[in-house]
Every structure is written in structure tokens, then in C-alpha cells.
PDB file of N, CA and C in Angstrom:
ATOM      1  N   UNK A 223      54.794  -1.697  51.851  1.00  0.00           N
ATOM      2  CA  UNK A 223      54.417  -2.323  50.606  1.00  0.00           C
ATOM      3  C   UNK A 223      55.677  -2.722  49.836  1.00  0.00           C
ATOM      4  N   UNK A 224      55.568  -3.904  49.265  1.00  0.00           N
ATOM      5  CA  UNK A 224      56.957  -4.164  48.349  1.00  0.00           C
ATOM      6  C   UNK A 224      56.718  -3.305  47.454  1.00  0.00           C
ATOM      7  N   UNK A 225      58.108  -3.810  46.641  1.00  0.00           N
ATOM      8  CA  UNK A 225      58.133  -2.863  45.654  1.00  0.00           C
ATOM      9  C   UNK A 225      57.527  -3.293  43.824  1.00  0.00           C
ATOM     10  N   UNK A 226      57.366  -4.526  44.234  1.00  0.00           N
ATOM     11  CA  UNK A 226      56.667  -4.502  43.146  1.00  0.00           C
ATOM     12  C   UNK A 226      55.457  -4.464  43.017  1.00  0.00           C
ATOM     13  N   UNK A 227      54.539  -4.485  44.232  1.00  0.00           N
ATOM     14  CA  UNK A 227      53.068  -3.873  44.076  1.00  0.00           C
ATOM     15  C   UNK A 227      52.705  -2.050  43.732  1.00  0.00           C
ATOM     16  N   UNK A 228      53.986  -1.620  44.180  1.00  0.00           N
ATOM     17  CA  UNK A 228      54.003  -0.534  44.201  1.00  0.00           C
ATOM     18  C   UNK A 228      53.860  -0.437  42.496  1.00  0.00           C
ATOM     19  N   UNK A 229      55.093  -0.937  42.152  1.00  0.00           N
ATOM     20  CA  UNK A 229      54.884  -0.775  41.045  1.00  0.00           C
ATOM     21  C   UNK A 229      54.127  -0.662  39.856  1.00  0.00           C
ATOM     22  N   UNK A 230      52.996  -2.016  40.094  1.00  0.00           N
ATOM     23  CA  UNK A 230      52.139  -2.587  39.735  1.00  0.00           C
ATOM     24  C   UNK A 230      50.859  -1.363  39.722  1.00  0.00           C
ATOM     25  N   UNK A 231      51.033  -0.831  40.922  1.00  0.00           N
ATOM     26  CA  UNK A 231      49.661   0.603  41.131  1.00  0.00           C
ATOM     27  C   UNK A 231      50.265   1.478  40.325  1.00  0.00           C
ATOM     28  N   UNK A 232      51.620   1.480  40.290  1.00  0.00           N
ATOM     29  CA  UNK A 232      51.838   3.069  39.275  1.00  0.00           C
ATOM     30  C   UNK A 232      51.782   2.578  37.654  1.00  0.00           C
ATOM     31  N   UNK A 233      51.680   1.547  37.558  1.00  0.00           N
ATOM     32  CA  UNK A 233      51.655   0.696  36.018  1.00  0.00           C
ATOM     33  C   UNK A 233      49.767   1.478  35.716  1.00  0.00           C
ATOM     34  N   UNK A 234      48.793   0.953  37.035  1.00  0.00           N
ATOM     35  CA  UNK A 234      47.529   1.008  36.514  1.00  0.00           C
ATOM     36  C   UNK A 234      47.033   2.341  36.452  1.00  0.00           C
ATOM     37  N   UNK A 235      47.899   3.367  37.386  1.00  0.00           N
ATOM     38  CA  UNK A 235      47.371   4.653  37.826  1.00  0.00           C
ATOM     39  C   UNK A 235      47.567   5.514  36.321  1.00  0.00           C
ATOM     40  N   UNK A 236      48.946   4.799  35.499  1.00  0.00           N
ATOM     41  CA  UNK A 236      49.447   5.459  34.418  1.00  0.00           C
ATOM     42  C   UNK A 236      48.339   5.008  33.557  1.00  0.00           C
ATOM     43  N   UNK A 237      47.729   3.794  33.649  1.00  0.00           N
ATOM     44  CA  UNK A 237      47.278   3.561  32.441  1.00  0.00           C
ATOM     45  C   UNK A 237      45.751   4.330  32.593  1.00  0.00           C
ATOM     46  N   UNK A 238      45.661   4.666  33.284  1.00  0.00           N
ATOM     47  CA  UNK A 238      44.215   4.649  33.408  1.00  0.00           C
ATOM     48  C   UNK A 238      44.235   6.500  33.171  1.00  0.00           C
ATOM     49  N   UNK A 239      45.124   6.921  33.404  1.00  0.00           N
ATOM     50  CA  UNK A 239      45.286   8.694  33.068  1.00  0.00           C
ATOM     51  C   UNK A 239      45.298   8.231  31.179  1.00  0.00           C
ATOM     52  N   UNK A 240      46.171   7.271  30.978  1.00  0.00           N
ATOM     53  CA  UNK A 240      46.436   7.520  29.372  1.00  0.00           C
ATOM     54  C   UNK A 240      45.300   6.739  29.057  1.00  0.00           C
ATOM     55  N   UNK A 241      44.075   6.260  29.039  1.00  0.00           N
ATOM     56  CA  UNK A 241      42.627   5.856  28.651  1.00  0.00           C
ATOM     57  C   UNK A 241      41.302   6.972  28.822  1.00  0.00           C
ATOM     58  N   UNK A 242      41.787   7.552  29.643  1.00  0.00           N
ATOM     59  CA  UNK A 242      41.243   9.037  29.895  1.00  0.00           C
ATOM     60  C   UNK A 242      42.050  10.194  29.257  1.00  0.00           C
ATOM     61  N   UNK A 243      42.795  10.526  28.557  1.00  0.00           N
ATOM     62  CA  UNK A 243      43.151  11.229  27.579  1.00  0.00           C
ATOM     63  C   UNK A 243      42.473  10.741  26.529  1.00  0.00           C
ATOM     64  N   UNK A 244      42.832   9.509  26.292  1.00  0.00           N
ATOM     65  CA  UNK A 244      42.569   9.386  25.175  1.00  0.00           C
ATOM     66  C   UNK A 244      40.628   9.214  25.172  1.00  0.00           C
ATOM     67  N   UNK A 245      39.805   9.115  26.024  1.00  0.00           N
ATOM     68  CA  UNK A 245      38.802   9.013  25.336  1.00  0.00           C
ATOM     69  C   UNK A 245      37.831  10.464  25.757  1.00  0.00           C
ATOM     70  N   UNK A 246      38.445  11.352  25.946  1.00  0.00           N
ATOM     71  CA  UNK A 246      37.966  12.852  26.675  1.00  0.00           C
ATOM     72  C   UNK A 246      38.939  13.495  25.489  1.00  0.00           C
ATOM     73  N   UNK A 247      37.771  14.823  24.644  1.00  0.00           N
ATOM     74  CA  UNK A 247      38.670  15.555  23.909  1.00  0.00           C
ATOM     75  C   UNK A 247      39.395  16.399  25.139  1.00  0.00           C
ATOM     76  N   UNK A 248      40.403  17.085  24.168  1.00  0.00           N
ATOM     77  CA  UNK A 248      41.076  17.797  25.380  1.00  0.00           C
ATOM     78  C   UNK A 248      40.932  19.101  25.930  1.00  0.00           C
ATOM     79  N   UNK A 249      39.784  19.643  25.149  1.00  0.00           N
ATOM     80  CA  UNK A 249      39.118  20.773  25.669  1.00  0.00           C
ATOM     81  C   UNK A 249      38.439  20.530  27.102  1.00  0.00           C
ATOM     82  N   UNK A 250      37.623  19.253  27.091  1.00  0.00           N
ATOM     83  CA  UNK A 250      36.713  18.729  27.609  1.00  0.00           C
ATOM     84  C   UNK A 250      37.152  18.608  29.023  1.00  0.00           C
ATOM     85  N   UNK A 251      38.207  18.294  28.943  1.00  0.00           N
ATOM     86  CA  UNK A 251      39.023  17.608  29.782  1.00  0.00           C
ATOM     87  C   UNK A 251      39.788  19.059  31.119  1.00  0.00           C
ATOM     88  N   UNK A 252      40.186  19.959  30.057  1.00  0.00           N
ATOM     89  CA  UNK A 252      40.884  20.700  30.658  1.00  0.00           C
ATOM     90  C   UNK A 252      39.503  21.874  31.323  1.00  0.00           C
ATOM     91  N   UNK A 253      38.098  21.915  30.575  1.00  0.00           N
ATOM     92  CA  UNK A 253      37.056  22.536  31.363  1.00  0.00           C
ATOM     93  C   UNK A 253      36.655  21.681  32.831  1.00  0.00           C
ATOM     94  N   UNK A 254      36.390  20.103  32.910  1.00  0.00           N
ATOM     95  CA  UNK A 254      35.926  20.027  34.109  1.00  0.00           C
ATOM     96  C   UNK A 254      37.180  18.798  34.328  1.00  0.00           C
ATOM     97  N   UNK A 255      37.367  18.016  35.657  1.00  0.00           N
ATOM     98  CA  UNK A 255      37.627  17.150  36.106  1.00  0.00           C
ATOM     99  C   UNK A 255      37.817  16.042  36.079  1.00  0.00           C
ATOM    100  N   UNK A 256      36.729  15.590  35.520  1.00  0.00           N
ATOM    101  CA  UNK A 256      36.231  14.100  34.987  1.00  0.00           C
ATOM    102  C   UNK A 256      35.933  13.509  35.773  1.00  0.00           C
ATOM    103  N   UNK A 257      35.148  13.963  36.981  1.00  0.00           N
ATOM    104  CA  UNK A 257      34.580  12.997  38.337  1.00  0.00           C
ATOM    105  C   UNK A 257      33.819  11.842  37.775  1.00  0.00           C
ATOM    106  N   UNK A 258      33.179  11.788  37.117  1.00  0.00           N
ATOM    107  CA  UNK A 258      32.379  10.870  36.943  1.00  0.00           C
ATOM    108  C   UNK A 258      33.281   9.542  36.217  1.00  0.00           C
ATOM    109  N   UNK A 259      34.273   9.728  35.920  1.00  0.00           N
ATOM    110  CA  UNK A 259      34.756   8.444  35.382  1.00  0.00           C
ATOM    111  C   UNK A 259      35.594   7.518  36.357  1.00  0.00           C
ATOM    112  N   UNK A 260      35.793   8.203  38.033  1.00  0.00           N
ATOM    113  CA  UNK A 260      36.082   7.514  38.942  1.00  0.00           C
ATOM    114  C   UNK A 260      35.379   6.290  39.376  1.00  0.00           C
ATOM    115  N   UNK A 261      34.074   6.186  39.220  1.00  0.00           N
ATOM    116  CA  UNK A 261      33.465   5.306  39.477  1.00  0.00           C
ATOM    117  C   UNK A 261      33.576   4.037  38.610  1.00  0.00           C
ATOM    118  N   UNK A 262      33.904   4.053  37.423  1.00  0.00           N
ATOM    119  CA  UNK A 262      33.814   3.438  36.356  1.00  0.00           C
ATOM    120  C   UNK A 262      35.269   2.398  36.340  1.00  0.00           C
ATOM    121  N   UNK A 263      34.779   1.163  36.281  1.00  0.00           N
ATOM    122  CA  UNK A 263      35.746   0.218  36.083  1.00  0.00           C
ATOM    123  C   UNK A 263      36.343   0.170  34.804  1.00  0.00           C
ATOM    124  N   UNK A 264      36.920  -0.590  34.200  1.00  0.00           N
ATOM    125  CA  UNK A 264      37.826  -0.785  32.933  1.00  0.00           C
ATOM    126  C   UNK A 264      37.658  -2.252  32.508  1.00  0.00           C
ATOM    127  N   UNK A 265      37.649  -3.396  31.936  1.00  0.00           N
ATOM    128  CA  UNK A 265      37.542  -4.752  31.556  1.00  0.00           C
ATOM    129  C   UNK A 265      39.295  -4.936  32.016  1.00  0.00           C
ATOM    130  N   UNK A 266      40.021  -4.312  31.979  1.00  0.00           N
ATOM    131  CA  UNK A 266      41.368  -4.604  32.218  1.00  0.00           C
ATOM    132  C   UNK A 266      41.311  -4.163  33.643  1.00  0.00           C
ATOM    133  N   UNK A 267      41.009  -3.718  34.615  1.00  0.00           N
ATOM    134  CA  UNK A 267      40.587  -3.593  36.260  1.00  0.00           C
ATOM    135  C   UNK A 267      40.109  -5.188  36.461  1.00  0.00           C
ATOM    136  N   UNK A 268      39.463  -5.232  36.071  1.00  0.00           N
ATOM    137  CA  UNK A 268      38.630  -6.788  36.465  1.00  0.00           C
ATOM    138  C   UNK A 268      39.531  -7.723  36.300  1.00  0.00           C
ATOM    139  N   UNK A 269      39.960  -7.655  34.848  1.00  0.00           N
ATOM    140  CA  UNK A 269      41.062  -8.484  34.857  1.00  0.00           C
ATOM    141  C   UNK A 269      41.897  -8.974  35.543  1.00  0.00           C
ATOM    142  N   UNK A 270      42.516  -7.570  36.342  1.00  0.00           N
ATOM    143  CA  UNK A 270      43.945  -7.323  36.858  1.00  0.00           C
ATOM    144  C   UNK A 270      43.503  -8.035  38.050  1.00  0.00           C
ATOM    145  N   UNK A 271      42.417  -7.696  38.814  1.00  0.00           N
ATOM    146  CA  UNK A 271      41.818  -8.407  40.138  1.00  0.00           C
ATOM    147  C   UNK A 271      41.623  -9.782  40.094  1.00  0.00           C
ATOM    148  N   UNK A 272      41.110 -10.403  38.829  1.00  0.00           N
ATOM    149  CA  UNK A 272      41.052 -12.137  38.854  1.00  0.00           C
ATOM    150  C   UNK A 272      42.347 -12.512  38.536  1.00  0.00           C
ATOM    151  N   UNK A 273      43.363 -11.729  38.379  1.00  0.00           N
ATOM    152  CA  UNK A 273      44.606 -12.522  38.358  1.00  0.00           C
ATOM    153  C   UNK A 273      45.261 -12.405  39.461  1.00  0.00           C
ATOM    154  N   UNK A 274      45.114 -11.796  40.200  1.00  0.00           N
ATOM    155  CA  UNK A 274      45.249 -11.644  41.690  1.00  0.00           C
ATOM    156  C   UNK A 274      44.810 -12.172  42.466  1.00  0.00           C
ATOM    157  N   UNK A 275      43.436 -12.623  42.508  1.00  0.00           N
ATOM    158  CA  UNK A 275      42.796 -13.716  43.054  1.00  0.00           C
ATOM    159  C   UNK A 275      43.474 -15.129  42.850  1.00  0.00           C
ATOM    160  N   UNK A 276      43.587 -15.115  41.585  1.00  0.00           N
ATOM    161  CA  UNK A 276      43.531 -16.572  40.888  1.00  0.00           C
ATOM    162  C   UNK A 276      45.204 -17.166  41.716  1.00  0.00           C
ATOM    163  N   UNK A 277      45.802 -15.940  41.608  1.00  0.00           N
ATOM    164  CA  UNK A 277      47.191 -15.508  41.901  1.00  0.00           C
ATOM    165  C   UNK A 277      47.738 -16.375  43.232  1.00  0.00           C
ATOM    166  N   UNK A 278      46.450 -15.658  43.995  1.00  0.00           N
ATOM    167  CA  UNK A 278      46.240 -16.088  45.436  1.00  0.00           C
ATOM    168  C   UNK A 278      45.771 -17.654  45.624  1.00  0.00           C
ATOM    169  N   UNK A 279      45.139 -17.733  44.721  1.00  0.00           N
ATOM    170  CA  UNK A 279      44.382 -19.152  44.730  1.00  0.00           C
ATOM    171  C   UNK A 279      45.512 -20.441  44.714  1.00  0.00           C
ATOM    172  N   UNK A 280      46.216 -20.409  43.787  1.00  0.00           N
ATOM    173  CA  UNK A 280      47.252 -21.221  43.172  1.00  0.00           C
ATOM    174  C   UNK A 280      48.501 -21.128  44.415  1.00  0.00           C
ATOM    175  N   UNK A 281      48.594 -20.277  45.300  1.00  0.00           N
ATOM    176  CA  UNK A 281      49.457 -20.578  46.044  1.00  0.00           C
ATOM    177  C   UNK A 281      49.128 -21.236  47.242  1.00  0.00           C
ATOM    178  N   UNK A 282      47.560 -20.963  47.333  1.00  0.00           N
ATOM    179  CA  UNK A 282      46.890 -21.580  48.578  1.00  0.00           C
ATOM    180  C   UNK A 282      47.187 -23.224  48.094  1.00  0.00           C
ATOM    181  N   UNK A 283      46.690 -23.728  46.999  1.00  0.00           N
ATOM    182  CA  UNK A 283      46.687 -24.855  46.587  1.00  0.00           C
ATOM    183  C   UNK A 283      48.124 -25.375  47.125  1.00  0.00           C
ATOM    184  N   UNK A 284      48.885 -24.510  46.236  1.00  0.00           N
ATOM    185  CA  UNK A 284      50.492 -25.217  45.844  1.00  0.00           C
ATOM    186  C   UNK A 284      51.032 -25.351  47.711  1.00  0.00           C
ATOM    187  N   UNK A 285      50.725 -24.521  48.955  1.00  0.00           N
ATOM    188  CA  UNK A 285      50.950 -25.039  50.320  1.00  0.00           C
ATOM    189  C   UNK A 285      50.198 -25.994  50.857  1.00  0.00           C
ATOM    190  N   UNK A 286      48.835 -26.038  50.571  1.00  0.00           N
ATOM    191  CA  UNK A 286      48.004 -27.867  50.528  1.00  0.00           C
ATOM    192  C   UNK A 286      48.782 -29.035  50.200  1.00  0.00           C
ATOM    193  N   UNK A 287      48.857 -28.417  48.515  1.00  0.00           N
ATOM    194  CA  UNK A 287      49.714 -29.587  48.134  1.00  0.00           C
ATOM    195  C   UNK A 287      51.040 -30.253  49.084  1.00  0.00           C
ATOM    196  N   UNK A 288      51.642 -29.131  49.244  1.00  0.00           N
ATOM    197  CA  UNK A 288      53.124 -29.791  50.177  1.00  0.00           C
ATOM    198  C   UNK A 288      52.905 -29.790  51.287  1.00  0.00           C
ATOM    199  N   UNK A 289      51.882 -30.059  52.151  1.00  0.00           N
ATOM    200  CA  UNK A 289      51.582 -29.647  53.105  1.00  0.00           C
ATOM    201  C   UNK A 289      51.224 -31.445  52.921  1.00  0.00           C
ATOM    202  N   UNK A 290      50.172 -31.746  52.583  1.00  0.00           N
ATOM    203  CA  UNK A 290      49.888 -33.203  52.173  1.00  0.00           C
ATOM    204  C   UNK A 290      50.594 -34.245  51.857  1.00  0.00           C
ATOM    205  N   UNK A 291      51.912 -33.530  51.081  1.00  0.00           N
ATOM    206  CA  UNK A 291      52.938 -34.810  51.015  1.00  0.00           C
ATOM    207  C   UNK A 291      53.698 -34.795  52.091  1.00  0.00           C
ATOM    208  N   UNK A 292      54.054 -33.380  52.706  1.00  0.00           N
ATOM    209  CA  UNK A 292      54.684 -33.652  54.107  1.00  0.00           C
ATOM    210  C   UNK A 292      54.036 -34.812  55.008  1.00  0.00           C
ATOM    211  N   UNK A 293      52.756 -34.046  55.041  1.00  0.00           N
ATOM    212  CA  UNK A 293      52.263 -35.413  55.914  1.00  0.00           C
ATOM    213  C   UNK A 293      52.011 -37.053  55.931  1.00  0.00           C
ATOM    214  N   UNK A 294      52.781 -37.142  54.378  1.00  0.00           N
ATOM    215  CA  UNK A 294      52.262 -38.873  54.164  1.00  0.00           C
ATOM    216  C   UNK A 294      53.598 -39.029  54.312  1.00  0.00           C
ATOM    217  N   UNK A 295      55.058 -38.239  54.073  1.00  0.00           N
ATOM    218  CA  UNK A 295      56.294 -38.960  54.416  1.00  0.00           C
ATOM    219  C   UNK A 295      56.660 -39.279  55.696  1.00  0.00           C
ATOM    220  N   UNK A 296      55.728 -38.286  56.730  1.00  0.00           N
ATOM    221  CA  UNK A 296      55.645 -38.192  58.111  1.00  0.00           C
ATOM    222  C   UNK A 296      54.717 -39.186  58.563  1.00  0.00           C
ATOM    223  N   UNK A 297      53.522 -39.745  57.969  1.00  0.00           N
ATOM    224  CA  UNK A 297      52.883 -40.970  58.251  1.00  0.00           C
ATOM    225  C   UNK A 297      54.002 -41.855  58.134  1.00  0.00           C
ATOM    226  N   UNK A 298      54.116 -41.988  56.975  1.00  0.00           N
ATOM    227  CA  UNK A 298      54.920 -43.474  56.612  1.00  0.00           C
ATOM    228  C   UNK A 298      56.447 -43.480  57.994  1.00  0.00           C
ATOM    229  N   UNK A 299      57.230 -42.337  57.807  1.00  0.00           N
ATOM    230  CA  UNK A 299      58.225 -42.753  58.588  1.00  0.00           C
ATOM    231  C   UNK A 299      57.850 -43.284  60.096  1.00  0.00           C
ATOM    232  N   UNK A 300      56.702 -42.483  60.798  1.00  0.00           N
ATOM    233  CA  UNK A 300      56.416 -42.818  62.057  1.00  0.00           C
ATOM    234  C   UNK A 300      55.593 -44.280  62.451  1.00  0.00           C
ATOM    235  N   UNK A 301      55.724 -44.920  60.857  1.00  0.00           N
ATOM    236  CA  UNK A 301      54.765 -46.204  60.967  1.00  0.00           C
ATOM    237  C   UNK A 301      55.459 -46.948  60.115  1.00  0.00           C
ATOM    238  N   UNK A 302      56.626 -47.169  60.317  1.00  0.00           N
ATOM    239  CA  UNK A 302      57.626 -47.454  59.046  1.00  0.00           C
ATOM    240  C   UNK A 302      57.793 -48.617  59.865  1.00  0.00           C
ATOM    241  N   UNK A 303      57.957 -49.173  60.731  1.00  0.00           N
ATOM    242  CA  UNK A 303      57.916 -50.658  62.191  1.00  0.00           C
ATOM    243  C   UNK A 303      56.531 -51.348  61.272  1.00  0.00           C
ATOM    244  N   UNK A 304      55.569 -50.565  61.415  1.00  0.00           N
ATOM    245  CA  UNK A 304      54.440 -51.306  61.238  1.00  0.00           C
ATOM    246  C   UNK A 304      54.385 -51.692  59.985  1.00  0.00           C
ATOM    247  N   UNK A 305      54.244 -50.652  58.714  1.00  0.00           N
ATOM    248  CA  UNK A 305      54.829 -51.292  57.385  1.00  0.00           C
ATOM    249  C   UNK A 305      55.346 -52.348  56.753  1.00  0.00           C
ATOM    250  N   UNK A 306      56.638 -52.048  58.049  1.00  0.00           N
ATOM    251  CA  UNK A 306      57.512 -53.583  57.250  1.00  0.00           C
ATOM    252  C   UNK A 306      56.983 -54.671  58.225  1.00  0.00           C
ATOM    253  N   UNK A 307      56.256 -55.027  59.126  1.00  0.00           N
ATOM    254  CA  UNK A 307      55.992 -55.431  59.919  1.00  0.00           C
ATOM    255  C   UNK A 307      54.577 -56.441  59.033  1.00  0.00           C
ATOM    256  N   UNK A 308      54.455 -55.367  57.938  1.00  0.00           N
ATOM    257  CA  UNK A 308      52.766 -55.788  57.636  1.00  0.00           C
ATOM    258  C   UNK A 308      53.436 -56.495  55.928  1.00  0.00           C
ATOM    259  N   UNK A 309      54.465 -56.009  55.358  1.00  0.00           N
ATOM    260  CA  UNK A 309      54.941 -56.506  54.630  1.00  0.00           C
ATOM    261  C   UNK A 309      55.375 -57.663  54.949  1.00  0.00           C
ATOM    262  N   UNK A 310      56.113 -58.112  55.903  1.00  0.00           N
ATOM    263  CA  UNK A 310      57.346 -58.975  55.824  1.00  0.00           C
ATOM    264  C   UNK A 310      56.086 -60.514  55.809  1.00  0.00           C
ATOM    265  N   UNK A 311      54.746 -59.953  56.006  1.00  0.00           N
ATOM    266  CA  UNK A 311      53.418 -61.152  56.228  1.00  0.00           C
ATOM    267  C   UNK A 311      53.368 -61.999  54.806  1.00  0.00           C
ATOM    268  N   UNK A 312      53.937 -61.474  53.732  1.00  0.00           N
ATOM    269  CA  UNK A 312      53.393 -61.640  52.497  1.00  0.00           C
ATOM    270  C   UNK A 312      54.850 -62.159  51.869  1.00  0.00           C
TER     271      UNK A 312
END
């Protein structure tokens, strides 16, 4: 794993201990576990995942994109005879 995903998990792992302090008194906390709040997403979880997606999305695009102009400089040069060929008519 790089190191900045790594990072990125110990950013959410922290935050998510300090959202669970804070919304568990601390009696509460120190009697049971808190299993039940494993299941439970956060609005900032969701978040973090559509920017990751979106993340993903935008790079898929941005190699289309150059991927597409590669191929029209690679049209044109391999038909660059015919071009001027179709120009020089006019």
C-alpha cells in the first residue's frame, strides 16, 4: 500500500475513535465496547468514498481524453499524403 492511503486510513480510523468519544459518555464507554456502532456509517464515510470514486472517475476520463487525441494526431500523420492530396484539389 502507498503511503498515502495508508495515511488516509489512519486519518479516518482517528477520526472515527474521536466521534465515538465524543458521542458515548465515558462511563458508558469504558462499561461495554461499543459493538454496535461498527456497523454504522458516518455522512463523512460516504463522503470520503464518492470522492474516491469520483477520484477514479476523472482519471478514467482524463486517459480517454489523451488517448483520443493520440489517436487523431496518429490519424492525421498516417493520412497526411492523402490530406494534402485532398487539399491541394481546392
Amino acid at each position: 500500500m502507498s503511503k498515502r492511503l495508508l495515511e488516509e486510513l489512519e486519518f479516518e480510523k482517528n477520526k472515527r475513535e474521536i466521534l465515538r468519544h465524543s458521542q458515548s459518555p465515558k462511563k458508558v464507554r469504558e462499561s461495554m465496547p461499543l459493538k454496535q456502532d461498527e456497523g454504522k456509517k458516518y455522512a463523512w464515510e460516504y463522503e470520503l468514498e464518492n470522492y474516491r470514486k469520483s477520484k477514479v472517475l476523472d482519471k478514467f476520463h482524463t486517459f480517454g481524453a489523451i488517448c483520443g487525441i493520440v489517436a487523431l494526431i496518429m490519424t492525421i500523420l498516417l493520412n497526411w499524403d492523402v490530406l494534402i492530396q485532398f487539399l491541394m484539389k481546392f
